[in-house]
Amino acid sequence: MDVSNFPHHPSPDHYAHPSAWDTQFDLMTVPDMLERTTRANPSAPLLHFMGWTYSYQHIYAEARRFAAGLQEMGIARGDRVGLFLPNVPIYVSAYYGAMMAGAVVVNFSPLYTVEELAWQVEDSGTRLLVTLDVPELYGTAQAVLDGSGLETLVVGSLAAQLPWHKGLALRALGRSKIASVGWNSAVRPWKEVLAEWNWSAWLEGKAPDLPSLDPAQDLALLQYTGGTTGRPKGAMLGHSQLAMNAQQVASINPFGNPAGEVFMGALPFFHVFANTALLNHAVVSGASIAMLPRFDAGQVLQTIAKYRATGFPGVPTMFQALLDHPDITKTDLSSLKVCISGGAPMPAPVHDKFESVTGVRVVEGYGLTESSGVVSANPYAGKRKKGTIGQVVPGTDIILLDKEDPERLAPDGEPGELAIHGPQIMRGYWNRPDAVAETFVEHGGRQWMRTGDVAVLDEDGFLKIVDRIKDMIAVVGFEVFPSQVEDVLLENPAVKEALVIGVPDDYLGEVPRAY
């Protein structure tokens, strides 16, 4: 089918960042981004965590040491290395270090049960898992080690990542806060796994060899995505996909001196939104991250003020929690230039109230695990359209498919299923050729990834998600979008959250029901 006349993307005349539209992005690996920034400015801060600051030089060196340690342990190119961690500095070192060694990172939520962790370890083929000596995490990981194909646990010390007085206090609390780890050949301390490192040798180009990776071919990340039915699927994201998406996000930042930006890091790094829009975006830009191990509204406000954070990516529930905190009007948030909301639609009342209370612009974006994190965003400055997910990031094309037949395009001006083509789109699902066949469709000689989201595209190239294909309610033959009903309900100040689903009806076929 010919899609040459379809408005795949905004024309440069309507694009919010016309200078970025034709940007040529570099083909590189994920660790290349870290190395490039480290060579340019080694002493620049990368992470601020619980009172300590970690430079690019520190994190890069620790990542290289971990990579060499993995090689000594027999981890080879393509092997799976899992991260079962909250937001702590060793997550960053392990993430880049595993990829330097040629391994494929597998992210695991630290909230997983033994059963959830064990299933994903088995499905992904994870050989080595990095975790912390926190009782809940270590206990879950140890249970999986005892009953699965997992070969090795590498356990980091939480106390060792804190300033000495906080680490001392943590150790004084004893077993309630620190797990009693049974060290053996299969359970190794993080510090012992790290190989020796010679900074001068690296600067002179004499550091130990690491695998030469092909960003266009080598897999970097298996990121599992949930669904409404069935088991999670592992989205296969290569080095090129992740590095391209980080550069796409960086290209639409209109503020000068990206190396001077400080991102508020409350989103969990194990989630693809934070992985790209926060971690990799910061690294490719040379920015720093003020990181928290978990979201706490009070700590977020304090951290923004302390480190003069300039950007805050979050999800709608975070912004609601900040509004509900009594210190929201007492905290100096003047350093913030923009807040980015993603992960779920932001209710208009929350959006408007947050901007009114804080004076900070909130822009909505959109992405999926399968797109490495980011597909579109409203402009950080200049023209935007509230209630939309903005315009696609540079290098991304979209089409709208007929809602009933994805082999056809939606009629002009009509809602259709959003489908995407771009350098950030996944290579497929791990061990799920059936899901791949359902997800990709060919139009105009190109493969387009179906999102399952129904969207409309306006004349300026702004997209608005109106619902999910599977959520549409058929009332006597008419399509009712639950999200539109929810939006009306949320206009009532007495309604904080709303959910609308379709239920069977003998007379009308289906009717909406609100909760």
Short mmCIF file of C-alpha atoms in Angstrom, two decimals:
data_model
loop_
_atom_site.label_atom_id
_atom_site.label_comp_id
_atom_site.label_asym_id
_atom_site.label_seq_id
_atom_site.Cartn_x
_atom_site.Cartn_y
_atom_site.Cartn_z
CA MET A 1 0.00 0.00 0.00
CA ASP A 2 1.28 3.47 -0.88
CA VAL A 3 1.70 5.66 2.18
CA SER A 4 3.79 8.32 0.45
CA ASN A 5 1.10 10.97 0.76
CA PHE A 6 0.22 10.23 4.35
CA PRO A 7 1.44 12.84 6.87
CA HIS A 8 3.94 10.54 8.56
CA HIS A 9 5.38 13.35 10.65
CA PRO A 10 5.06 17.12 11.09
CA SER A 11 6.36 19.14 8.18
CA PRO A 12 9.37 21.29 9.14
CA ASP A 13 7.12 24.36 8.89
CA HIS A 14 4.95 23.05 11.71
CA TYR A 15 7.64 21.32 13.76
CA ALA A 16 8.34 22.87 17.15
CA HIS A 17 12.07 22.23 16.75
CA PRO A 18 12.75 22.73 13.00
CA SER A 19 16.51 22.79 13.50
CA ALA A 20 16.35 19.33 15.09
CA TRP A 21 14.27 17.67 12.38
CA ASP A 22 17.17 16.82 10.08
CA THR A 23 19.61 15.96 12.87
CA GLN A 24 21.93 13.11 11.93
CA PHE A 25 22.29 10.88 14.96
CA ASP A 26 25.46 8.92 15.68
CA LEU A 27 25.46 5.15 15.35
CA MET A 28 27.07 4.04 18.60
CA THR A 29 26.73 1.68 21.52
CA VAL A 30 25.21 2.60 24.86
CA PRO A 31 28.63 2.55 26.63
CA ASP A 32 30.01 4.77 23.85
CA MET A 33 27.77 7.56 25.18
CA LEU A 34 29.28 7.24 28.65
CA GLU A 35 32.84 7.06 27.32
CA ARG A 36 32.37 10.10 25.08
CA THR A 37 31.11 12.27 27.93
CA THR A 38 33.74 10.97 30.34
CA ARG A 39 36.59 11.79 27.97
CA ALA A 40 35.16 15.27 27.39
CA ASN A 41 34.62 16.14 31.05
CA PRO A 42 35.74 13.39 33.46
CA SER A 43 35.28 15.38 36.67
CA ALA A 44 31.71 16.47 35.87
CA PRO A 45 29.06 15.12 38.25
CA LEU A 46 26.90 12.30 36.97
CA LEU A 47 25.04 11.20 40.11
CA HIS A 48 24.03 12.92 43.33
CA PHE A 49 22.90 10.29 45.82
CA MET A 50 22.08 10.67 49.52
CA GLY A 51 24.71 13.37 50.04
CA TRP A 52 27.45 11.92 47.83
CA THR A 53 28.36 13.01 44.31
CA TYR A 54 29.75 10.55 41.77
CA SER A 55 31.66 11.93 38.79
CA TYR A 56 31.54 10.58 35.25
CA GLN A 57 35.11 9.39 35.79
CA HIS A 58 34.13 7.40 38.88
CA ILE A 59 31.14 5.68 37.28
CA TYR A 60 33.00 4.96 34.04
CA ALA A 61 35.95 3.41 35.89
CA GLU A 62 33.64 1.27 38.03
CA ALA A 63 31.72 0.17 34.94
CA ARG A 64 34.97 -0.84 33.20
CA ARG A 65 36.09 -2.75 36.30
CA PHE A 66 32.75 -4.56 36.43
CA ALA A 67 33.00 -5.40 32.72
CA ALA A 68 36.47 -6.89 33.20
CA GLY A 69 35.26 -8.76 36.28
CA LEU A 70 32.40 -10.27 34.29
CA GLN A 71 34.86 -11.46 31.66
CA GLU A 72 36.98 -13.10 34.35
CA MET A 73 33.82 -14.88 35.58
CA GLY A 74 33.13 -16.26 32.11
CA ILE A 75 30.35 -13.89 31.05
CA ALA A 76 30.59 -13.67 27.27
CA ARG A 77 29.10 -11.54 24.53
CA GLY A 78 25.34 -12.07 24.39
CA ASP A 79 25.04 -13.56 27.90
CA ARG A 80 22.27 -12.15 30.10
CA VAL A 81 23.13 -10.10 33.19
CA GLY A 82 20.17 -9.13 35.36
CA LEU A 83 19.76 -6.04 37.53
CA PHE A 84 17.49 -6.54 40.55
CA LEU A 85 18.07 -3.10 42.04
CA PRO A 86 16.40 0.14 43.08
CA ASN A 87 17.93 3.48 42.08
CA VAL A 88 21.43 3.23 43.56
CA PRO A 89 24.83 4.11 42.07
CA ILE A 90 25.82 0.50 41.38
CA TYR A 91 22.78 0.18 39.11
CA VAL A 92 24.42 2.71 36.78
CA SER A 93 27.87 1.09 36.97
CA ALA A 94 26.42 -2.39 36.43
CA TYR A 95 24.16 -1.25 33.57
CA TYR A 96 26.96 0.27 31.50
CA GLY A 97 29.56 -2.25 32.66
CA ALA A 98 27.53 -5.28 31.64
CA MET A 99 27.02 -3.78 28.19
CA MET A 100 30.74 -2.99 27.91
CA ALA A 101 31.39 -6.70 28.43
CA GLY A 102 29.01 -7.47 25.56
CA ALA A 103 26.33 -8.82 27.89
CA VAL A 104 22.63 -8.13 27.49
CA VAL A 105 21.11 -6.34 30.48
CA VAL A 106 17.80 -7.64 31.83
CA ASN A 107 15.93 -5.25 34.14
CA PHE A 108 13.92 -6.69 37.01
CA SER A 109 11.55 -4.72 39.22
CA PRO A 110 12.71 -4.78 42.86
CA LEU A 111 9.06 -5.35 43.77
CA TYR A 112 8.98 -8.76 42.06
CA THR A 113 7.95 -11.79 44.06
CA VAL A 114 10.05 -14.96 43.98
CA GLU A 115 7.70 -16.43 41.38
CA GLU A 116 7.82 -13.35 39.13
CA LEU A 117 11.59 -13.06 39.34
CA ALA A 118 12.11 -16.79 38.74
CA TRP A 119 9.91 -16.81 35.65
CA GLN A 120 11.66 -13.84 34.05
CA VAL A 121 15.12 -15.21 34.93
CA GLU A 122 14.24 -18.48 33.19
CA ASP A 123 12.59 -16.86 30.18
CA SER A 124 15.48 -14.47 29.58
CA GLY A 125 18.23 -16.99 30.32
CA THR A 126 19.82 -14.70 32.92
CA ARG A 127 23.15 -16.17 34.12
CA LEU A 128 24.19 -13.55 36.67
CA LEU A 129 22.06 -11.26 38.84
CA VAL A 130 23.19 -8.07 40.61
CA THR A 131 21.29 -7.11 43.76
CA LEU A 132 21.72 -5.42 47.17
CA ASP A 133 22.15 -6.68 50.73
CA VAL A 134 18.66 -5.43 51.55
CA PRO A 135 16.74 -8.32 53.17
CA GLU A 136 13.77 -8.20 50.80
CA LEU A 137 15.91 -8.11 47.66
CA TYR A 138 18.58 -10.56 48.75
CA GLY A 139 16.03 -13.03 50.14
CA THR A 140 14.08 -13.07 46.89
CA ALA A 141 17.23 -13.37 44.77
CA GLN A 142 18.65 -16.16 46.94
CA ALA A 143 15.41 -18.14 46.64
CA VAL A 144 15.60 -17.88 42.85
CA LEU A 145 19.29 -18.86 42.83
CA ASP A 146 18.43 -22.03 44.73
CA GLY A 147 15.74 -23.14 42.31
CA SER A 148 16.53 -21.94 38.79
CA GLY A 149 19.16 -21.81 36.09
CA LEU A 150 20.65 -18.65 37.61
CA GLU A 151 24.35 -19.28 38.24
CA THR A 152 25.66 -16.32 40.22
CA LEU A 153 24.51 -13.55 42.54
CA VAL A 154 26.60 -10.40 42.86
CA VAL A 155 25.55 -8.57 46.02
CA GLY A 156 26.30 -4.90 46.61
CA SER A 157 26.42 -3.17 49.98
CA LEU A 158 23.85 -0.42 50.47
CA ALA A 159 25.86 1.05 53.36
CA ALA A 160 28.96 1.34 51.16
CA GLN A 161 27.09 3.66 48.79
CA LEU A 162 26.13 6.11 51.51
CA PRO A 163 28.16 8.86 53.17
CA TRP A 164 30.09 7.35 56.09
CA HIS A 165 27.77 8.64 58.83
CA LYS A 166 24.66 7.31 57.06
CA GLY A 167 26.36 4.00 56.31
CA LEU A 168 27.44 3.70 59.95
CA ALA A 169 23.89 4.35 61.12
CA LEU A 170 22.57 1.73 58.70
CA ARG A 171 25.04 -0.87 59.94
CA ALA A 172 24.10 -0.05 63.54
CA LEU A 173 20.50 -1.03 62.80
CA GLY A 174 21.74 -4.57 62.17
CA ARG A 175 19.86 -7.41 60.59
CA SER A 176 16.56 -5.59 60.19
CA LYS A 177 18.12 -3.41 57.47
CA ILE A 178 21.07 -5.47 56.22
CA ALA A 179 20.76 -9.06 55.03
CA SER A 180 23.02 -11.75 56.42
CA VAL A 181 24.62 -12.90 53.18
CA GLY A 182 26.04 -16.39 52.87
CA TRP A 183 29.10 -15.80 50.69
CA ASN A 184 30.29 -18.65 48.49
CA SER A 185 31.39 -19.28 44.92
CA ALA A 186 27.87 -18.55 43.65
CA VAL A 187 27.25 -15.49 45.86
CA ARG A 188 29.94 -12.85 45.34
CA PRO A 189 30.44 -9.36 46.86
CA TRP A 190 30.25 -6.50 44.37
CA LYS A 191 33.62 -5.07 45.43
CA GLU A 192 35.39 -8.39 44.89
CA VAL A 193 33.98 -8.81 41.39
CA LEU A 194 35.44 -5.48 40.26
CA ALA A 195 38.74 -5.97 38.44
CA GLU A 196 41.74 -3.71 38.97
CA TRP A 197 41.69 -0.46 37.02
CA ASN A 198 44.45 1.82 35.80
CA TRP A 199 43.08 5.24 34.88
CA SER A 200 46.33 6.43 33.27
CA ALA A 201 46.49 3.34 31.07
CA TRP A 202 42.97 4.04 29.82
CA LEU A 203 43.82 7.64 28.97
CA GLU A 204 46.83 6.36 27.01
CA GLY A 205 44.71 3.78 25.18
CA LYS A 206 46.33 0.84 26.98
CA ALA A 207 43.35 -0.41 29.01
CA PRO A 208 42.42 -4.12 28.83
CA ASP A 209 40.46 -5.04 25.73
CA LEU A 210 36.70 -5.36 25.81
CA PRO A 211 34.56 -6.89 23.06
CA SER A 212 34.20 -4.78 19.93
CA LEU A 213 30.44 -4.35 19.64
CA ASP A 214 28.38 -3.60 16.55
CA PRO A 215 25.63 -1.15 17.57
CA ALA A 216 23.50 -2.17 14.60
CA GLN A 217 23.66 -5.87 15.48
CA ASP A 218 24.41 -6.40 19.17
CA LEU A 219 21.56 -6.63 21.63
CA ALA A 220 21.84 -4.33 24.67
CA LEU A 221 18.68 -4.77 26.73
CA LEU A 222 15.85 -7.22 27.28
CA GLN A 223 13.12 -5.02 28.71
CA TYR A 224 10.02 -6.91 29.79
CA THR A 225 6.68 -5.33 29.14
CA GLY A 226 3.46 -6.28 30.83
CA GLY A 227 0.13 -6.82 29.16
CA THR A 228 -3.50 -7.20 30.04
CA THR A 229 -3.30 -10.93 29.39
CA GLY A 230 -0.60 -13.57 29.53
CA ARG A 231 3.03 -13.43 30.58
CA PRO A 232 5.27 -10.37 30.09
CA LYS A 233 7.19 -10.20 26.82
CA GLY A 234 10.87 -9.34 26.52
CA ALA A 235 11.34 -6.46 24.09
CA MET A 236 14.71 -6.83 22.34
CA LEU A 237 16.42 -3.43 22.29
CA GLY A 238 19.76 -3.11 20.56
CA HIS A 239 22.55 -0.64 21.24
CA SER A 240 21.53 1.44 18.24
CA GLN A 241 17.89 1.65 19.38
CA LEU A 242 18.76 2.88 22.88
CA ALA A 243 21.52 5.25 21.79
CA MET A 244 19.39 6.70 18.98
CA ASN A 245 16.44 7.30 21.30
CA ALA A 246 18.64 9.05 23.87
CA GLN A 247 19.94 11.33 21.11
CA GLN A 248 16.41 11.93 19.81
CA VAL A 249 15.31 13.07 23.26
CA ALA A 250 18.39 15.26 23.70
CA SER A 251 17.84 16.89 20.30
CA ILE A 252 14.53 18.48 21.32
CA ASN A 253 15.92 20.09 24.47
CA PRO A 254 15.82 23.82 23.63
CA PHE A 255 17.84 24.96 26.62
CA GLY A 256 21.47 25.92 26.24
CA ASN A 257 24.40 24.14 27.91
CA PRO A 258 22.92 20.65 28.35
CA ALA A 259 25.91 19.70 30.51
CA GLY A 260 24.62 22.15 33.10
CA GLU A 261 21.25 20.44 33.44
CA VAL A 262 20.33 18.53 36.60
CA PHE A 263 17.56 15.95 36.24
CA MET A 264 15.46 14.89 39.21
CA GLY A 265 15.82 11.10 39.31
CA ALA A 266 12.79 9.72 41.13
CA LEU A 267 11.62 7.43 38.32
CA PRO A 268 12.89 3.84 38.71
CA PHE A 269 15.77 3.11 36.34
CA PHE A 270 14.49 -0.42 35.73
CA HIS A 271 11.60 1.12 33.79
CA VAL A 272 12.23 2.02 30.15
CA PHE A 273 10.93 5.59 30.55
CA ALA A 274 13.62 6.37 33.13
CA ASN A 275 16.22 4.29 31.30
CA THR A 276 15.99 6.54 28.24
CA ALA A 277 14.47 9.89 29.23
CA LEU A 278 16.46 10.10 32.45
CA LEU A 279 19.62 7.94 32.53
CA ASN A 280 20.76 7.66 28.91
CA HIS A 281 19.48 11.15 28.10
CA ALA A 282 21.58 12.61 30.93
CA VAL A 283 24.67 10.65 29.91
CA VAL A 284 24.55 11.55 26.22
CA SER A 285 24.03 15.21 27.19
CA GLY A 286 26.66 15.33 29.93
CA ALA A 287 24.02 16.28 32.50
CA SER A 288 23.73 15.05 36.09
CA ILE A 289 21.01 13.19 37.98
CA ALA A 290 19.88 13.90 41.54
CA MET A 291 18.84 10.35 42.34
CA LEU A 292 16.52 8.88 44.97
CA PRO A 293 16.20 5.14 45.70
CA ARG A 294 12.42 5.45 45.53
CA PHE A 295 9.79 8.11 45.09
CA ASP A 296 8.92 10.11 48.18
CA ALA A 297 7.16 13.42 47.61
CA GLY A 298 8.87 15.22 50.48
CA GLN A 299 12.32 14.00 49.48
CA VAL A 300 11.70 14.96 45.86
CA LEU A 301 10.89 18.52 46.87
CA GLN A 302 13.97 18.73 49.11
CA THR A 303 16.22 17.25 46.41
CA ILE A 304 15.01 19.63 43.71
CA ALA A 305 15.75 22.58 45.98
CA LYS A 306 19.13 21.24 47.20
CA TYR A 307 20.60 20.39 43.80
CA ARG A 308 18.76 23.08 41.81
CA ALA A 309 17.23 20.49 39.50
CA THR A 310 16.24 21.87 36.11
CA GLY A 311 14.11 18.99 34.78
CA PHE A 312 11.78 16.49 36.40
CA PRO A 313 10.46 13.51 34.41
CA GLY A 314 7.65 11.74 36.24
CA VAL A 315 4.34 9.95 35.97
CA PRO A 316 0.96 11.55 36.74
CA THR A 317 0.64 9.98 40.19
CA MET A 318 3.94 11.62 41.19
CA PHE A 319 2.65 15.06 40.27
CA GLN A 320 -0.55 14.42 42.21
CA ALA A 321 1.47 13.29 45.25
CA LEU A 322 3.58 16.46 45.07
CA LEU A 323 0.44 18.58 44.94
CA ASP A 324 -0.88 16.78 48.02
CA HIS A 325 2.32 17.44 50.00
CA PRO A 326 2.12 20.37 52.43
CA ASP A 327 5.58 21.67 51.44
CA ILE A 328 4.75 22.14 47.75
CA THR A 329 4.18 25.88 48.21
CA LYS A 330 7.05 26.32 50.68
CA THR A 331 9.80 24.78 48.54
CA ASP A 332 11.99 26.75 46.16
CA LEU A 333 11.31 25.17 42.77
CA SER A 334 12.54 28.14 40.76
CA SER A 335 15.37 26.13 39.19
CA LEU A 336 12.93 23.85 37.35
CA LYS A 337 12.59 24.69 33.67
CA VAL A 338 10.21 21.90 32.72
CA CYS A 339 8.47 18.79 34.03
CA ILE A 340 7.85 15.89 31.66
CA SER A 341 4.92 13.56 32.29
CA GLY A 342 4.72 10.12 30.72
CA GLY A 343 3.78 6.55 31.45
CA ALA A 344 0.05 7.30 31.53
CA PRO A 345 -2.30 10.11 30.47
CA MET A 346 -2.18 13.07 32.84
CA PRO A 347 -5.62 14.23 34.02
CA ALA A 348 -6.19 17.83 32.95
CA PRO A 349 -7.05 19.00 36.49
CA VAL A 350 -3.73 17.67 37.81
CA HIS A 351 -1.81 19.24 34.93
CA ASP A 352 -3.42 22.65 35.33
CA LYS A 353 -3.20 22.72 39.12
CA PHE A 354 0.48 21.72 39.13
CA GLU A 355 1.35 24.50 36.71
CA SER A 356 -0.75 26.98 38.67
CA VAL A 357 0.76 26.08 42.06
CA THR A 358 4.40 25.76 40.97
CA GLY A 359 4.67 28.01 37.93
CA VAL A 360 6.55 25.21 36.16
CA ARG A 361 5.60 24.08 32.67
CA VAL A 362 4.42 20.46 32.42
CA VAL A 363 4.62 18.73 29.04
CA GLU A 364 3.23 15.34 28.17
CA GLY A 365 5.08 12.77 26.13
CA TYR A 366 4.44 9.27 24.89
CA GLY A 367 6.41 6.12 24.45
CA LEU A 368 6.43 2.38 24.85
CA THR A 369 8.86 -0.26 26.01
CA GLU A 370 9.02 -1.40 22.40
CA SER A 371 10.09 2.08 21.26
CA SER A 372 13.05 2.27 23.67
CA GLY A 373 11.03 4.71 25.74
CA VAL A 374 10.12 7.82 23.73
CA VAL A 375 8.06 8.40 20.57
CA SER A 376 6.72 11.92 20.97
CA ALA A 377 6.65 14.91 23.29
CA ASN A 378 5.16 18.34 23.56
CA PRO A 379 7.69 21.14 23.12
CA TYR A 380 9.51 22.15 26.30
CA ALA A 381 9.19 25.78 25.22
CA GLY A 382 7.06 27.58 22.65
CA LYS A 383 3.84 26.26 21.17
CA ARG A 384 2.28 23.21 22.77
CA LYS A 385 -1.16 21.63 22.83
CA LYS A 386 -2.44 20.44 26.17
CA GLY A 387 -4.21 17.11 26.10
CA THR A 388 -1.97 15.85 23.30
CA ILE A 389 1.19 13.75 23.41
CA GLY A 390 2.95 16.31 21.23
CA GLN A 391 4.91 15.74 18.05
CA VAL A 392 7.12 12.79 17.21
CA VAL A 393 10.82 13.07 18.03
CA PRO A 394 13.15 13.60 15.02
CA GLY A 395 13.64 10.61 12.77
CA THR A 396 10.28 9.05 13.64
CA ASP A 397 7.41 8.43 11.21
CA ILE A 398 3.86 7.46 12.08
CA ILE A 399 0.74 6.29 10.29
CA LEU A 400 -2.81 5.69 11.53
CA LEU A 401 -4.28 2.29 10.72
CA ASP A 402 -7.90 1.38 10.24
CA LYS A 403 -9.23 0.27 13.63
CA GLU A 404 -10.85 -2.84 12.20
CA ASP A 405 -8.27 -3.79 9.56
CA PRO A 406 -4.59 -2.92 10.11
CA GLU A 407 -3.88 -3.75 6.47
CA ARG A 408 -5.66 -0.51 5.58
CA LEU A 409 -5.00 3.10 6.58
CA ALA A 410 -7.55 5.07 8.56
CA PRO A 411 -9.60 7.57 6.53
CA ASP A 412 -8.20 11.10 6.57
CA GLY A 413 -9.17 12.98 9.70
CA GLU A 414 -10.46 9.87 11.43
CA PRO A 415 -9.02 8.20 14.55
CA GLY A 416 -6.86 5.19 13.84
CA GLU A 417 -4.43 2.84 15.49
CA LEU A 418 -1.07 4.55 15.86
CA ALA A 419 1.79 2.70 14.15
CA ILE A 420 5.44 3.78 14.31
CA HIS A 421 8.59 3.46 12.23
CA GLY A 422 11.91 4.78 13.50
CA PRO A 423 15.45 3.95 14.62
CA GLN A 424 14.31 3.44 18.21
CA ILE A 425 11.84 0.63 17.47
CA MET A 426 12.63 -2.77 19.00
CA ARG A 427 13.98 -5.70 17.02
CA GLY A 428 11.26 -8.03 18.25
CA TYR A 429 10.13 -10.02 21.29
CA TRP A 430 12.44 -12.60 22.82
CA ASN A 431 11.21 -16.13 22.02
CA ARG A 432 7.83 -14.77 20.87
CA PRO A 433 7.58 -14.89 17.05
CA ASP A 434 3.80 -15.05 17.42
CA ALA A 435 3.72 -11.70 19.20
CA VAL A 436 6.10 -10.17 16.64
CA ALA A 437 3.78 -11.21 13.80
CA GLU A 438 0.84 -9.57 15.58
CA THR A 439 2.74 -6.37 16.34
CA PHE A 440 4.30 -5.45 12.97
CA VAL A 441 2.49 -4.66 9.74
CA GLU A 442 3.89 -3.68 6.33
CA HIS A 443 2.84 -0.55 4.50
CA GLY A 444 4.72 1.17 1.70
CA GLY A 445 7.59 -1.30 1.85
CA ARG A 446 8.32 -0.55 5.51
CA GLN A 447 7.57 -2.35 8.75
CA TRP A 448 5.38 -0.40 11.16
CA MET A 449 4.96 -1.26 14.81
CA ARG A 450 1.37 -1.29 15.97
CA THR A 451 0.83 0.33 19.37
CA GLY A 452 -2.74 -0.68 20.14
CA ASP A 453 -3.45 2.99 20.89
CA VAL A 454 -6.13 4.88 18.97
CA ALA A 455 -4.96 8.37 18.03
CA VAL A 456 -5.89 11.42 16.02
CA LEU A 457 -3.37 13.64 14.22
CA ASP A 458 -4.01 17.34 13.70
CA GLU A 459 -2.78 19.66 10.96
CA ASP A 460 0.27 20.68 13.02
CA GLY A 461 1.40 17.12 13.59
CA PHE A 462 0.27 16.92 17.22
CA LEU A 463 -1.02 13.53 18.31
CA LYS A 464 -3.80 12.84 20.76
CA ILE A 465 -4.43 9.39 22.18
CA VAL A 466 -8.15 8.80 22.46
CA ASP A 467 -8.12 5.21 23.68
CA ARG A 468 -6.86 1.66 23.43
CA ILE A 469 -8.12 -0.58 20.62
CA LYS A 470 -9.13 -3.24 23.13
CA ASP A 471 -10.88 -0.74 25.42
CA MET A 472 -13.35 0.70 22.93
CA ILE A 473 -16.97 0.15 23.94
CA ALA A 474 -19.51 -0.66 21.23
CA VAL A 475 -22.88 0.86 22.18
CA VAL A 476 -25.54 -0.05 19.58
CA GLY A 477 -22.85 0.04 16.91
CA PHE A 478 -21.29 3.33 18.01
CA GLU A 479 -17.75 3.50 19.35
CA VAL A 480 -17.46 5.01 22.82
CA PHE A 481 -13.97 5.80 24.07
CA PRO A 482 -13.64 5.24 27.84
CA SER A 483 -10.96 7.93 28.14
CA GLN A 484 -13.37 10.60 26.90
CA VAL A 485 -15.95 9.61 29.51
CA GLU A 486 -13.21 9.59 32.16
CA ASP A 487 -12.14 13.10 31.13
CA VAL A 488 -15.67 14.39 31.66
CA LEU A 489 -15.89 12.74 35.08
CA LEU A 490 -12.55 14.24 36.11
CA GLU A 491 -13.88 17.73 35.43
CA ASN A 492 -15.81 17.33 38.69
CA PRO A 493 -13.44 18.47 41.48
CA ALA A 494 -14.89 15.79 43.76
CA VAL A 495 -13.55 13.06 41.43
CA LYS A 496 -9.83 12.33 41.88
CA GLU A 497 -9.53 9.23 39.68
CA ALA A 498 -11.92 7.56 37.26
CA LEU A 499 -12.01 4.30 35.36
CA VAL A 500 -14.58 3.43 32.70
CA ILE A 501 -15.04 -0.04 31.26
CA GLY A 502 -17.56 -1.70 29.00
CA VAL A 503 -20.01 -4.21 30.47
CA PRO A 504 -22.47 -6.43 28.55
CA ASP A 505 -26.01 -5.18 28.10
CA ASP A 506 -28.87 -7.26 26.66
CA TYR A 507 -30.42 -4.32 24.85
CA LEU A 508 -27.49 -2.08 23.84
CA GLY A 509 -24.78 -4.72 23.49
CA GLU A 510 -22.37 -2.87 25.77
CA VAL A 511 -22.67 0.10 28.10
CA PRO A 512 -20.01 2.14 29.92
CA ARG A 513 -19.62 1.65 33.66
CA ALA A 514 -17.57 4.06 35.76
CA TYR A 515 -15.60 3.33 38.90
#
